[in-house]
PDB file of C-alpha atoms in Angstrom:
ATOM      1  CA  UNK A1147     -28.266  31.174  -7.011  1.00  0.00           C
ATOM      2  CA  UNK A1148     -27.506  30.353  -3.352  1.00  0.00           C
ATOM      3  CA  UNK A1149     -26.434  26.880  -4.386  1.00  0.00           C
ATOM      4  CA  UNK A1150     -24.084  28.339  -7.007  1.00  0.00           C
ATOM      5  CA  UNK A1151     -22.519  30.699  -4.452  1.00  0.00           C
ATOM      6  CA  UNK A1152     -22.052  27.823  -2.026  1.00  0.00           C
ATOM      7  CA  UNK A1153     -20.316  25.705  -4.682  1.00  0.00           C
ATOM      8  CA  UNK A1154     -17.980  28.576  -5.557  1.00  0.00           C
ATOM      9  CA  UNK A1155     -17.075  29.061  -1.897  1.00  0.00           C
ATOM     10  CA  UNK A1156     -16.331  25.358  -1.489  1.00  0.00           C
ATOM     11  CA  UNK A1157     -14.120  25.477  -4.563  1.00  0.00           C
ATOM     12  CA  UNK A1158     -12.136  28.364  -3.108  1.00  0.00           C
ATOM     13  CA  UNK A1159     -11.588  26.759   0.309  1.00  0.00           C
ATOM     14  CA  UNK A1160      -8.718  24.413  -0.745  1.00  0.00           C
ATOM     15  CA  UNK A1161      -6.746  27.421  -2.006  1.00  0.00           C
ATOM     16  CA  UNK A1162      -6.684  28.803   1.537  1.00  0.00           C
ATOM     17  CA  UNK A1163      -6.086  25.473   3.280  1.00  0.00           C
ATOM     18  CA  UNK A1164      -3.122  25.008   5.572  1.00  0.00           C
ATOM     19  CA  UNK A1165      -0.194  22.763   4.741  1.00  0.00           C
ATOM     20  CA  UNK A1166       0.627  20.329   7.512  1.00  0.00           C
ATOM     21  CA  UNK A1167       1.935  16.876   8.165  1.00  0.00           C
ATOM     22  CA  UNK A1168       4.528  14.857  10.015  1.00  0.00           C
ATOM     23  CA  UNK A1169       8.196  14.107   9.400  1.00  0.00           C
ATOM     24  CA  UNK A1170       8.924  10.421   9.958  1.00  0.00           C
ATOM     25  CA  UNK A1171      12.397   8.960  10.413  1.00  0.00           C
ATOM     26  CA  UNK A1172      12.403   6.088   7.926  1.00  0.00           C
ATOM     27  CA  UNK A1173      15.413   4.525   9.652  1.00  0.00           C
ATOM     28  CA  UNK A1174      13.769   4.232  13.080  1.00  0.00           C
ATOM     29  CA  UNK A1175      10.135   4.344  12.034  1.00  0.00           C
ATOM     30  CA  UNK A1176       9.482   7.107  14.595  1.00  0.00           C
ATOM     31  CA  UNK A1177       8.391  10.745  14.160  1.00  0.00           C
ATOM     32  CA  UNK A1178      11.380  13.063  13.884  1.00  0.00           C
ATOM     33  CA  UNK A1179      11.257  16.129  16.161  1.00  0.00           C
ATOM     34  CA  UNK A1180      13.189  19.401  15.800  1.00  0.00           C
ATOM     35  CA  UNK A1181      13.546  19.068  12.017  1.00  0.00           C
ATOM     36  CA  UNK A1182      13.699  22.179   9.839  1.00  0.00           C
ATOM     37  CA  UNK A1183      10.844  22.257   7.311  1.00  0.00           C
ATOM     38  CA  UNK A1184      10.369  24.846   4.572  1.00  0.00           C
ATOM     39  CA  UNK A1185       7.441  25.585   2.297  1.00  0.00           C
ATOM     40  CA  UNK A1186       8.704  26.660  -1.118  1.00  0.00           C
ATOM     41  CA  UNK A1187       6.921  28.016  -4.172  1.00  0.00           C
ATOM     42  CA  UNK A1188       8.543  27.332  -7.590  1.00  0.00           C
ATOM     43  CA  UNK A1189       8.279  30.458  -9.744  1.00  0.00           C
ATOM     44  CA  UNK A1190       9.727  31.685 -13.019  1.00  0.00           C
ATOM     45  CA  UNK A1191      12.167  33.762 -10.992  1.00  0.00           C
ATOM     46  CA  UNK A1192      13.302  30.764  -8.971  1.00  0.00           C
ATOM     47  CA  UNK A1193      12.338  29.169  -5.687  1.00  0.00           C
ATOM     48  CA  UNK A1194      10.475  31.452  -3.255  1.00  0.00           C
ATOM     49  CA  UNK A1195      10.414  30.450   0.417  1.00  0.00           C
ATOM     50  CA  UNK A1196       6.895  30.941   1.794  1.00  0.00           C
ATOM     51  CA  UNK A1197       7.677  29.826   5.324  1.00  0.00           C
ATOM     52  CA  UNK A1198      10.094  28.027   7.633  1.00  0.00           C
ATOM     53  CA  UNK A1199       9.321  26.053  10.771  1.00  0.00           C
ATOM     54  CA  UNK A1200      10.510  23.155  12.926  1.00  0.00           C
ATOM     55  CA  UNK A1201       8.714  19.957  13.837  1.00  0.00           C
ATOM     56  CA  UNK A1202       7.406  19.570  17.368  1.00  0.00           C
ATOM     57  CA  UNK A1203       8.013  16.670  19.743  1.00  0.00           C
ATOM     58  CA  UNK A1204       5.629  14.503  17.683  1.00  0.00           C
ATOM     59  CA  UNK A1205       7.353  15.361  14.416  1.00  0.00           C
ATOM     60  CA  UNK A1206       4.445  17.523  13.257  1.00  0.00           C
ATOM     61  CA  UNK A1207       4.699  20.723  11.215  1.00  0.00           C
ATOM     62  CA  UNK A1208       2.193  23.194   9.802  1.00  0.00           C
ATOM     63  CA  UNK A1209       2.034  26.306   7.639  1.00  0.00           C
ATOM     64  CA  UNK A1210      -1.117  28.392   8.146  1.00  0.00           C
ATOM     65  CA  UNK A1211      -2.787  31.015   5.975  1.00  0.00           C
ATOM     66  CA  UNK A1212      -1.361  29.564   2.797  1.00  0.00           C
ATOM     67  CA  UNK A1213      -3.364  31.150  -0.009  1.00  0.00           C
ATOM     68  CA  UNK A1214      -1.219  30.119  -2.977  1.00  0.00           C
ATOM     69  CA  UNK A1215      -2.928  28.011  -5.625  1.00  0.00           C
ATOM     70  CA  UNK A1216       0.219  26.978  -7.493  1.00  0.00           C
ATOM     71  CA  UNK A1217       2.458  23.979  -6.884  1.00  0.00           C
ATOM     72  CA  UNK A1218       4.303  23.954  -3.590  1.00  0.00           C
ATOM     73  CA  UNK A1219       7.386  22.131  -2.439  1.00  0.00           C
ATOM     74  CA  UNK A1220       7.826  20.911   1.125  1.00  0.00           C
ATOM     75  CA  UNK A1221      11.492  20.542   2.004  1.00  0.00           C
ATOM     76  CA  UNK A1222      12.756  18.869   5.178  1.00  0.00           C
ATOM     77  CA  UNK A1223      16.433  19.072   6.165  1.00  0.00           C
ATOM     78  CA  UNK A1224      17.757  16.223   8.295  1.00  0.00           C
ATOM     79  CA  UNK A1225      21.433  15.505   9.021  1.00  0.00           C
ATOM     80  CA  UNK A1226      22.473  17.856   6.220  1.00  0.00           C
ATOM     81  CA  UNK A1227      20.333  16.163   3.551  1.00  0.00           C
ATOM     82  CA  UNK A1228      17.240  17.637   1.894  1.00  0.00           C
ATOM     83  CA  UNK A1229      14.061  15.586   1.456  1.00  0.00           C
ATOM     84  CA  UNK A1230      11.397  17.009  -0.830  1.00  0.00           C
ATOM     85  CA  UNK A1231       7.740  16.455  -1.522  1.00  0.00           C
ATOM     86  CA  UNK A1232       5.824  18.304  -4.212  1.00  0.00           C
ATOM     87  CA  UNK A1233       2.208  19.286  -3.550  1.00  0.00           C
ATOM     88  CA  UNK A1234       0.492  19.837  -6.921  1.00  0.00           C
ATOM     89  CA  UNK A1235      -2.430  22.284  -7.199  1.00  0.00           C
ATOM     90  CA  UNK A1236      -5.736  20.734  -6.191  1.00  0.00           C
ATOM     91  CA  UNK A1237      -4.143  17.861  -4.276  1.00  0.00           C
ATOM     92  CA  UNK A1238      -4.575  17.404  -0.500  1.00  0.00           C
ATOM     93  CA  UNK A1239      -2.087  19.506   1.454  1.00  0.00           C
ATOM     94  CA  UNK A1240      -2.868  18.324   4.996  1.00  0.00           C
ATOM     95  CA  UNK A1241      -1.919  15.171   6.834  1.00  0.00           C
ATOM     96  CA  UNK A1242       1.175  14.741   4.677  1.00  0.00           C
ATOM     97  CA  UNK A1243       3.902  12.306   5.693  1.00  0.00           C
ATOM     98  CA  UNK A1244       7.479  12.975   4.617  1.00  0.00           C
ATOM     99  CA  UNK A1245      10.171  10.381   5.353  1.00  0.00           C
ATOM    100  CA  UNK A1246      13.751  11.299   6.244  1.00  0.00           C
ATOM    101  CA  UNK A1247      16.620   8.892   6.850  1.00  0.00           C
ATOM    102  CA  UNK A1248      19.770   8.663   8.902  1.00  0.00           C
ATOM    103  CA  UNK A1249      22.881   9.499   6.870  1.00  0.00           C
ATOM    104  CA  UNK A1250      26.041   7.423   6.659  1.00  0.00           C
ATOM    105  CA  UNK A1251      29.303   7.717   4.739  1.00  0.00           C
ATOM    106  CA  UNK A1252      29.995   3.988   4.929  1.00  0.00           C
ATOM    107  CA  UNK A1253      31.142   2.785   1.508  1.00  0.00           C
ATOM    108  CA  UNK A1254      28.877   0.217  -0.084  1.00  0.00           C
ATOM    109  CA  UNK A1255      25.673   1.597   1.433  1.00  0.00           C
ATOM    110  CA  UNK A1256      24.586   2.623  -2.072  1.00  0.00           C
ATOM    111  CA  UNK A1257      25.627   0.532  -5.063  1.00  0.00           C
ATOM    112  CA  UNK A1258      25.811   1.043  -8.813  1.00  0.00           C
ATOM    113  CA  UNK A1259      23.532  -1.554 -10.418  1.00  0.00           C
ATOM    114  CA  UNK A1260      23.765  -0.359 -14.019  1.00  0.00           C
ATOM    115  CA  UNK A1261      26.386   1.552 -16.012  1.00  0.00           C
ATOM    116  CA  UNK A1262      25.900   2.311 -19.683  1.00  0.00           C
ATOM    117  CA  UNK A1263      27.987   4.228 -22.209  1.00  0.00           C
ATOM    118  CA  UNK A1264      26.618   5.662 -25.458  1.00  0.00           C
ATOM    119  CA  UNK A1265      29.120   6.627 -28.175  1.00  0.00           C
ATOM    120  CA  UNK A1266      28.025   8.948 -30.992  1.00  0.00           C
ATOM    121  CA  UNK A1267      31.018   9.527 -33.298  1.00  0.00           C
ATOM    122  CA  UNK A1268      31.159  12.544 -35.590  1.00  0.00           C
ATOM    123  CA  UNK A1269      33.685  13.866 -38.074  1.00  0.00           C
ATOM    124  CA  UNK A1270      35.613  16.027 -35.581  1.00  0.00           C
ATOM    125  CA  UNK A1271      34.609  14.651 -32.182  1.00  0.00           C
ATOM    126  CA  UNK A1272      32.731  11.842 -30.527  1.00  0.00           C
ATOM    127  CA  UNK A1273      30.021  12.517 -27.980  1.00  0.00           C
ATOM    128  CA  UNK A1274      30.101  10.220 -24.968  1.00  0.00           C
ATOM    129  CA  UNK A1275      27.038   9.903 -22.738  1.00  0.00           C
ATOM    130  CA  UNK A1276      27.350   7.804 -19.611  1.00  0.00           C
ATOM    131  CA  UNK A1277      24.705   6.804 -17.099  1.00  0.00           C
ATOM    132  CA  UNK A1278      25.170   5.478 -13.572  1.00  0.00           C
ATOM    133  CA  UNK A1279      22.128   3.966 -11.887  1.00  0.00           C
ATOM    134  CA  UNK A1280      22.567   3.884  -8.104  1.00  0.00           C
ATOM    135  CA  UNK A1281      20.410   1.787  -5.798  1.00  0.00           C
ATOM    136  CA  UNK A1282      20.257   3.261  -2.306  1.00  0.00           C
ATOM    137  CA  UNK A1283      19.823   1.398   0.949  1.00  0.00           C
ATOM    138  CA  UNK A1284      16.162   1.063   1.945  1.00  0.00           C
ATOM    139  CA  UNK A1285      16.737   2.541   5.426  1.00  0.00           C
ATOM    140  CA  UNK A1286      19.742   4.842   5.064  1.00  0.00           C
ATOM    141  CA  UNK A1287      20.967   7.761   2.981  1.00  0.00           C
ATOM    142  CA  UNK A1288      24.516   7.448   1.692  1.00  0.00           C
ATOM    143  CA  UNK A1289      26.288  10.789   1.873  1.00  0.00           C
ATOM    144  CA  UNK A1290      30.044  11.306   1.723  1.00  0.00           C
ATOM    145  CA  UNK A1291      30.746  14.984   0.953  1.00  0.00           C
ATOM    146  CA  UNK A1292      34.507  14.509   1.439  1.00  0.00           C
ATOM    147  CA  UNK A1293      35.173  11.637  -0.966  1.00  0.00           C
ATOM    148  CA  UNK A1294      32.028  12.064  -3.026  1.00  0.00           C
ATOM    149  CA  UNK A1295      28.939   9.905  -2.748  1.00  0.00           C
ATOM    150  CA  UNK A1296      29.179   9.341  -6.504  1.00  0.00           C
ATOM    151  CA  UNK A1297      32.464   8.734  -8.316  1.00  0.00           C
ATOM    152  CA  UNK A1298      33.204   8.079 -11.976  1.00  0.00           C
ATOM    153  CA  UNK A1299      36.137   7.840 -14.386  1.00  0.00           C
ATOM    154  CA  UNK A1300      36.609  10.061 -17.435  1.00  0.00           C
ATOM    155  CA  UNK A1301      39.304   9.474 -20.096  1.00  0.00           C
ATOM    156  CA  UNK A1302      42.179  11.993 -19.928  1.00  0.00           C
ATOM    157  CA  UNK A1303      41.477  13.254 -23.470  1.00  0.00           C
ATOM    158  CA  UNK A1304      37.857  14.137 -22.599  1.00  0.00           C
ATOM    159  CA  UNK A1305      36.656  17.728 -23.057  1.00  0.00           C
ATOM    160  CA  UNK A1306      33.444  19.537 -22.270  1.00  0.00           C
ATOM    161  CA  UNK A1307      32.776  17.852 -18.940  1.00  0.00           C
ATOM    162  CA  UNK A1308      30.729  20.233 -16.857  1.00  0.00           C
ATOM    163  CA  UNK A1309      27.677  19.613 -14.773  1.00  0.00           C
ATOM    164  CA  UNK A1310      26.178  16.189 -14.214  1.00  0.00           C
ATOM    165  CA  UNK A1311      22.407  15.688 -14.421  1.00  0.00           C
ATOM    166  CA  UNK A1312      20.996  14.001 -11.320  1.00  0.00           C
ATOM    167  CA  UNK A1313      17.656  12.204 -11.648  1.00  0.00           C
ATOM    168  CA  UNK A1314      16.454  11.376  -8.108  1.00  0.00           C
ATOM    169  CA  UNK A1315      13.620   8.931  -7.528  1.00  0.00           C
ATOM    170  CA  UNK A1316      10.322  10.800  -7.743  1.00  0.00           C
ATOM    171  CA  UNK A1317      12.061  14.158  -8.151  1.00  0.00           C
ATOM    172  CA  UNK A1318      12.971  16.681 -10.820  1.00  0.00           C
ATOM    173  CA  UNK A1319      16.333  16.500 -12.646  1.00  0.00           C
ATOM    174  CA  UNK A1320      18.937  18.839 -11.198  1.00  0.00           C
ATOM    175  CA  UNK A1321      22.494  19.808 -12.102  1.00  0.00           C
ATOM    176  CA  UNK A1322      25.574  19.189  -9.961  1.00  0.00           C
ATOM    177  CA  UNK A1323      29.216  20.024 -10.817  1.00  0.00           C
ATOM    178  CA  UNK A1324      31.745  17.275 -11.519  1.00  0.00           C
ATOM    179  CA  UNK A1325      34.614  17.778  -9.057  1.00  0.00           C
ATOM    180  CA  UNK A1326      38.150  16.435  -9.431  1.00  0.00           C
ATOM    181  CA  UNK A1327      39.498  13.973  -6.866  1.00  0.00           C
ATOM    182  CA  UNK A1328      43.072  13.108  -5.907  1.00  0.00           C
ATOM    183  CA  UNK A1329      42.816  10.004  -8.122  1.00  0.00           C
ATOM    184  CA  UNK A1330      43.811  10.635 -11.759  1.00  0.00           C
ATOM    185  CA  UNK A1331      40.818  11.156 -14.084  1.00  0.00           C
ATOM    186  CA  UNK A1332      38.332  10.261 -11.343  1.00  0.00           C
ATOM    187  CA  UNK A1333      35.592  12.774 -10.530  1.00  0.00           C
ATOM    188  CA  UNK A1334      33.082  12.998  -7.712  1.00  0.00           C
ATOM    189  CA  UNK A1335      29.625  14.476  -7.168  1.00  0.00           C
ATOM    190  CA  UNK A1336      28.639  15.996  -3.852  1.00  0.00           C
ATOM    191  CA  UNK A1337      25.110  14.607  -3.741  1.00  0.00           C
ATOM    192  CA  UNK A1338      23.392  12.208  -1.303  1.00  0.00           C
ATOM    193  CA  UNK A1339      22.064   8.878  -2.564  1.00  0.00           C
ATOM    194  CA  UNK A1340      18.732   8.387  -0.826  1.00  0.00           C
ATOM    195  CA  UNK A1341      16.702   5.158  -0.613  1.00  0.00           C
ATOM    196  CA  UNK A1342      15.449   4.118  -4.035  1.00  0.00           C
ATOM    197  CA  UNK A1343      17.115   4.571  -7.409  1.00  0.00           C
ATOM    198  CA  UNK A1344      19.022   7.658  -8.514  1.00  0.00           C
ATOM    199  CA  UNK A1345      20.473   8.065 -12.012  1.00  0.00           C
ATOM    200  CA  UNK A1346      23.464  10.259 -12.862  1.00  0.00           C
ATOM    201  CA  UNK A1347      23.908  11.343 -16.505  1.00  0.00           C
ATOM    202  CA  UNK A1348      27.410  12.387 -17.603  1.00  0.00           C
ATOM    203  CA  UNK A1349      28.193  13.987 -20.952  1.00  0.00           C
ATOM    204  CA  UNK A1350      31.534  14.860 -22.576  1.00  0.00           C
ATOM    205  CA  UNK A1351      33.384  14.614 -25.899  1.00  0.00           C
ATOM    206  CA  UNK A1352      36.655  13.128 -27.120  1.00  0.00           C
ATOM    207  CA  UNK A1353      38.505  14.231 -30.270  1.00  0.00           C
ATOM    208  CA  UNK A1354      38.242  12.092 -33.382  1.00  0.00           C
ATOM    209  CA  UNK A1355      41.344  10.096 -34.301  1.00  0.00           C
ATOM    210  CA  UNK A1356      42.223   7.761 -37.153  1.00  0.00           C
ATOM    211  CA  UNK A1357      41.550   5.031 -36.326  1.00  0.00           C
ATOM    212  CA  UNK A1358      38.955   6.162 -33.794  1.00  0.00           C
ATOM    213  CA  UNK A1359      39.737   4.573 -30.425  1.00  0.00           C
ATOM    214  CA  UNK A1360      38.105   4.893 -27.036  1.00  0.00           C
ATOM    215  CA  UNK A1361      39.646   3.845 -23.735  1.00  0.00           C
ATOM    216  CA  UNK A1362      37.763   3.752 -20.458  1.00  0.00           C
ATOM    217  CA  UNK A1363      37.894   2.219 -16.997  1.00  0.00           C
ATOM    218  CA  UNK A1364      35.202   0.761 -14.762  1.00  0.00           C
ATOM    219  CA  UNK A1365      35.502   1.761 -11.093  1.00  0.00           C
ATOM    220  CA  UNK A1366      32.253   0.056 -10.070  1.00  0.00           C
ATOM    221  CA  UNK A1367      32.912  -3.666 -10.566  1.00  0.00           C
ATOM    222  CA  UNK A1368      29.574  -4.582  -8.978  1.00  0.00           C
ATOM    223  CA  UNK A1369      27.617  -2.932 -11.812  1.00  0.00           C
ATOM    224  CA  UNK A1370      26.350  -4.437 -15.039  1.00  0.00           C
ATOM    225  CA  UNK A1371      28.118  -2.403 -17.757  1.00  0.00           C
ATOM    226  CA  UNK A1372      27.039  -1.981 -21.363  1.00  0.00           C
ATOM    227  CA  UNK A1373      28.075   0.002 -24.409  1.00  0.00           C
ATOM    228  CA  UNK A1374      25.677   1.369 -27.042  1.00  0.00           C
ATOM    229  CA  UNK A1375      26.540   2.665 -30.535  1.00  0.00           C
ATOM    230  CA  UNK A1376      24.117   3.994 -33.208  1.00  0.00           C
ATOM    231  CA  UNK A1377      23.066   2.149 -36.339  1.00  0.00           C
ATOM    232  CA  UNK A1378      25.872   2.197 -38.912  1.00  0.00           C
ATOM    233  CA  UNK A1379      28.573   2.326 -36.217  1.00  0.00           C
ATOM    234  CA  UNK A1380      30.521  -0.699 -35.019  1.00  0.00           C
ATOM    235  CA  UNK A1381      32.681  -1.197 -31.947  1.00  0.00           C
ATOM    236  CA  UNK A1382      35.548  -3.694 -32.116  1.00  0.00           C
ATOM    237  CA  UNK A1383      37.283  -5.023 -29.033  1.00  0.00           C
ATOM    238  CA  UNK A1384      38.103  -8.248 -27.256  1.00  0.00           C
ATOM    239  CA  UNK A1385      36.637  -6.555 -24.180  1.00  0.00           C
ATOM    240  CA  UNK A1386      33.125  -6.438 -25.698  1.00  0.00           C
ATOM    241  CA  UNK A1387      30.412  -8.993 -26.418  1.00  0.00           C
ATOM    242  CA  UNK A1388      27.553  -8.082 -28.783  1.00  0.00           C
ATOM    243  CA  UNK A1389      24.254  -8.896 -27.052  1.00  0.00           C
ATOM    244  CA  UNK A1390      21.753  -7.513 -29.571  1.00  0.00           C
ATOM    245  CA  UNK A1391      20.128  -4.474 -31.156  1.00  0.00           C
ATOM    246  CA  UNK A1392      17.519  -2.027 -29.922  1.00  0.00           C
ATOM    247  CA  UNK A1393      14.506  -2.644 -32.231  1.00  0.00           C
ATOM    248  CA  UNK A1394      13.427   0.956 -32.844  1.00  0.00           C
ATOM    249  CA  UNK A1395      16.777   2.674 -33.417  1.00  0.00           C
ATOM    250  CA  UNK A1396      18.749  -0.440 -34.478  1.00  0.00           C
ATOM    251  CA  UNK A1397      21.478   0.647 -32.076  1.00  0.00           C
ATOM    252  CA  UNK A1398      23.959  -2.102 -31.193  1.00  0.00           C
ATOM    253  CA  UNK A1399      24.301  -3.085 -27.527  1.00  0.00           C
ATOM    254  CA  UNK A1400      27.508  -4.611 -26.178  1.00  0.00           C
ATOM    255  CA  UNK A1401      28.350  -6.047 -22.795  1.00  0.00           C
ATOM    256  CA  UNK A1402      31.627  -4.759 -21.315  1.00  0.00           C
ATOM    257  CA  UNK A1403      33.633  -7.697 -19.963  1.00  0.00           C
ATOM    258  CA  UNK A1404      36.663  -6.093 -18.314  1.00  0.00           C
ATOM    259  CA  UNK A1405      37.236  -3.266 -15.856  1.00  0.00           C
ATOM    260  CA  UNK A1406      39.744  -1.541 -18.159  1.00  0.00           C
ATOM    261  CA  UNK A1407      38.895  -1.687 -21.831  1.00  0.00           C
ATOM    262  CA  UNK A1408      39.877  -0.252 -25.178  1.00  0.00           C
ATOM    263  CA  UNK A1409      37.877  -0.384 -28.386  1.00  0.00           C
ATOM    264  CA  UNK A1410      37.999   0.810 -31.969  1.00  0.00           C
ATOM    265  CA  UNK A1411      35.005   2.650 -33.365  1.00  0.00           C
ATOM    266  CA  UNK A1412      34.162   2.524 -37.057  1.00  0.00           C
ATOM    267  CA  UNK A1413      31.552   4.765 -38.680  1.00  0.00           C
ATOM    268  CA  UNK A1414      29.708   8.001 -37.920  1.00  0.00           C
ATOM    269  CA  UNK A1415      26.222   8.314 -36.502  1.00  0.00           C
ATOM    270  CA  UNK A1416      23.860   9.568 -33.815  1.00  0.00           C
ATOM    271  CA  UNK A1417      21.449   7.581 -31.749  1.00  0.00           C
ATOM    272  CA  UNK A1418      18.385   9.501 -32.887  1.00  0.00           C
ATOM    273  CA  UNK A1419      18.377  11.295 -36.213  1.00  0.00           C
ATOM    274  CA  UNK A1420      16.450  14.564 -36.320  1.00  0.00           C
ATOM    275  CA  UNK A1421      13.573  15.015 -38.753  1.00  0.00           C
ATOM    276  CA  UNK A1422      13.870  17.213 -41.826  1.00  0.00           C
ATOM    277  CA  UNK A1423      13.918  20.854 -40.866  1.00  0.00           C
ATOM    278  CA  UNK A1424      12.999  22.582 -44.130  1.00  0.00           C
ATOM    279  CA  UNK A1425       9.508  23.566 -45.262  1.00  0.00           C
ATOM    280  CA  UNK A1426       8.052  23.394 -48.790  1.00  0.00           C
ATOM    281  CA  UNK A1427       9.843  26.603 -49.762  1.00  0.00           C
ATOM    282  CA  UNK A1428      13.166  25.037 -48.890  1.00  0.00           C
ATOM    283  CA  UNK A1429      13.802  27.533 -46.094  1.00  0.00           C
ATOM    284  CA  UNK A1430      15.214  26.188 -42.833  1.00  0.00           C
ATOM    285  CA  UNK A1431      12.822  26.199 -39.880  1.00  0.00           C
ATOM    286  CA  UNK A1432      13.571  27.363 -36.368  1.00  0.00           C
ATOM    287  CA  UNK A1433      13.474  24.464 -33.918  1.00  0.00           C
ATOM    288  CA  UNK A1434      14.295  23.922 -30.270  1.00  0.00           C
ATOM    289  CA  UNK A1435      17.619  22.140 -29.797  1.00  0.00           C
ATOM    290  CA  UNK A1436      18.041  20.417 -26.440  1.00  0.00           C
ATOM    291  CA  UNK A1437      21.410  19.443 -24.919  1.00  0.00           C
ATOM    292  CA  UNK A1438      22.890  16.351 -26.540  1.00  0.00           C
ATOM    293  CA  UNK A1439      22.284  14.123 -23.564  1.00  0.00           C
ATOM    294  CA  UNK A1440      18.517  14.574 -23.993  1.00  0.00           C
ATOM    295  CA  UNK A1441      18.601  13.452 -27.633  1.00  0.00           C
ATOM    296  CA  UNK A1442      19.208   9.896 -26.496  1.00  0.00           C
ATOM    297  CA  UNK A1443      17.923   9.967 -22.934  1.00  0.00           C
ATOM    298  CA  UNK A1444      14.693   8.037 -23.427  1.00  0.00           C
ATOM    299  CA  UNK A1445      16.265   5.463 -25.744  1.00  0.00           C
ATOM    300  CA  UNK A1446      19.100   4.974 -23.282  1.00  0.00           C
ATOM    301  CA  UNK A1447      16.659   4.348 -20.452  1.00  0.00           C
ATOM    302  CA  UNK A1448      14.655   1.889 -22.523  1.00  0.00           C
ATOM    303  CA  UNK A1449      17.746  -0.023 -23.535  1.00  0.00           C
ATOM    304  CA  UNK A1450      19.162   0.006 -20.025  1.00  0.00           C
ATOM    305  CA  UNK A1451      16.068  -1.608 -18.564  1.00  0.00           C
ATOM    306  CA  UNK A1452      15.903  -4.026 -21.497  1.00  0.00           C
ATOM    307  CA  UNK A1453      19.475  -5.032 -20.746  1.00  0.00           C
ATOM    308  CA  UNK A1454      18.622  -5.513 -17.089  1.00  0.00           C
ATOM    309  CA  UNK A1455      15.736  -7.738 -18.115  1.00  0.00           C
ATOM    310  CA  UNK A1456      17.987  -9.740 -20.426  1.00  0.00           C
ATOM    311  CA  UNK A1457      20.478 -10.220 -17.602  1.00  0.00           C
ATOM    312  CA  UNK A1458      17.736 -11.543 -15.318  1.00  0.00           C
ATOM    313  CA  UNK A1459      16.669 -14.062 -17.940  1.00  0.00           C
ATOM    314  CA  UNK A1460      20.248 -15.279 -18.436  1.00  0.00           C
ATOM    315  CA  UNK A1461      20.773 -15.636 -14.691  1.00  0.00           C
ATOM    316  CA  UNK A1462      17.557 -17.632 -14.375  1.00  0.00           C
ATOM    317  CA  UNK A1463      18.609 -19.948 -17.192  1.00  0.00           C
ATOM    318  CA  UNK A1464      22.013 -20.531 -15.636  1.00  0.00           C
ATOM    319  CA  UNK A1465      20.452 -21.268 -12.259  1.00  0.00           C
ATOM    320  CA  UNK A1466      18.126 -23.813 -13.839  1.00  0.00           C
ATOM    321  CA  UNK A1467      20.984 -25.767 -15.373  1.00  0.00           C
TER     322      UNK A1467
END
């Protein structure tokens, strides 16, 4: 019985353990003093701040008497940018190291390495899903709140453009508004691009025309740009080169050759058809319907990385010649 009580006490100890660690400046490699650090608890009602402190001269921080057993989020704020680390239940919460980086608004610090466009034409409108994959500098955070750290072009006939989904490296997807700039049809996102890869998902619609045409413009010439259409849909343009099909969905993948391009779309289809939604009685079944961008998200990612791999192979072959 004594052994059982001892085991139970040891199991309870981590729930009352402190949360502590050190904030390290990834740009200088030195501990970062006087940095605001918050301990946050995600709840169904939103984010609850459990405590706020500042790092000492050695960059150390600590939160004592923390008796919460749920997931916790440590958030450090440095030069106006937030850096987060999630502490799952049951994982060590002491001796944590959280990197922060110096911020710069110098253009070119973060670059777009992949841009893909998915067209899903319907009878009345065509859904357009775009993805921008940014690669941040390894030692700096790119943050330009005035001009927008992230910029993208949207055709003038586009409708339904609202929030953009940001997928930071190692973090949870979040929403940010698309803000107009002084440049026609160019939008910006007030969001820092930290070291690593960050993906921005943009979703809007354009009205169906006859013939169905789509005009767009690339404002990131350094990126590899590709267009994807579902099975049964074709895209015709001198600005496109067909590079293959995605094996599972049979979606066609095109490489975009020119910065400004126009294409004609023939056919109707979606990237991922939903399964039958009626039971044996013929009655429709209630099902969860996610936003349209999520219908194709995983296929888009798979195809994007497949395209990147194909590009690497082609570059290697050309270099060997």
